[in-house]
Amino acid sequence: MEEKEAIVRVEGLKKTFSLSRKQQKIERTAETRKVAVDGLSFSAYRGEIYGLLGPNGAGKTTTLRILSTLISPDAGDAYLCGYSVLTHPDKVRDKIGFMTGELKLEGFFTPDFLFDFFGAMHGVEEGALRERKRELFSRFGIDRFAGVKIEDLSTGMKQKVSLVVSIVHDPDVVIFDEPTNGLDVLTAKVVTDFLSELKAMGKSILLSTHIFSLVEKLCDRVGIIVDGRMIADGTLSEVAAGMPLEDRFFALYRSVKGEEI
């Protein structure tokens, strides 16, 4: 049996943040520091969709921000397409596209301008950039709004523009933080269908979510993360262990936290 290629390899990541007084109140703690990611390790494979599943505050976003080289871990390392996020962050950024709801596009600019700007930033050749724009703008219905300022677009259209500028350079690895969060059902379906298409094209996709149905529909592998630690990791069927994923998640959660939901 042919061994799969680990396109993303995470080894013992740890990240701790200082808490302000306001954050201490929100967290209901007297602690001045919070361990967001605590010795996390997992692998994601080429041509598959890997889902990080966990509640809010579990460390999913912090993990993806580390993998996207936006922040550095306190300990451990991660390798994407063979490149370390610590020693070769520029190489990692060439290989990935990172999509997050926190990506705020300048409202004064148009989708047309921003696509060209991000394409030039990634060094995409002019002819290839034009073809890529035609393909993606048509696919997501952006072509009719190409000359409209971002500030005048609907929330769903802004999300679509954020998506296409994130993958302007046709990356090997696509990282999505809560890909359907805040989207209407029609836009969410466009995004999830596109994720399936990317997988069919041989792309590797890593996404975080708290939505069980999204994992069951899309993911080949899943890691359940609670309090920054991986409590289950494997194929979807291995992690579910013959149970509905939601039931399995809460069974694992109770075993770790020792509390009722």
mmCIF file of C-alpha atoms in Angstrom, residues 219-222 234-243 245 248:
data_model
loop_
_atom_site.group_PDB
_atom_site.id
_atom_site.type_symbol
_atom_site.label_atom_id
_atom_site.label_comp_id
_atom_site.label_asym_id
_atom_site.label_seq_id
_atom_site.Cartn_x
_atom_site.Cartn_y
_atom_site.Cartn_z
ATOM 1 C CA CYS A 219 -13.171 16.069 5.665
ATOM 2 C CA ASP A 220 -11.062 12.973 5.094
ATOM 3 C CA ARG A 221 -9.315 13.391 8.433
ATOM 4 C CA VAL A 222 -10.200 15.219 11.593
ATOM 5 C CA GLY A 234 -7.323 10.197 12.462
ATOM 6 C CA THR A 235 -9.617 9.457 9.574
ATOM 7 C CA LEU A 236 -13.195 10.585 10.005
ATOM 8 C CA SER A 237 -14.358 6.992 10.604
ATOM 9 C CA GLU A 238 -11.558 6.325 13.095
ATOM 10 C CA VAL A 239 -12.352 9.412 15.160
ATOM 11 C CA ALA A 240 -16.137 8.868 15.011
ATOM 12 C CA ALA A 241 -15.649 5.243 16.133
ATOM 13 C CA GLY A 242 -19.028 4.144 14.827
ATOM 14 C CA MET A 243 -20.927 7.025 16.419
ATOM 15 C CA LEU A 245 -19.507 12.705 15.065
ATOM 16 C CA ARG A 248 -18.435 11.167 19.733
#
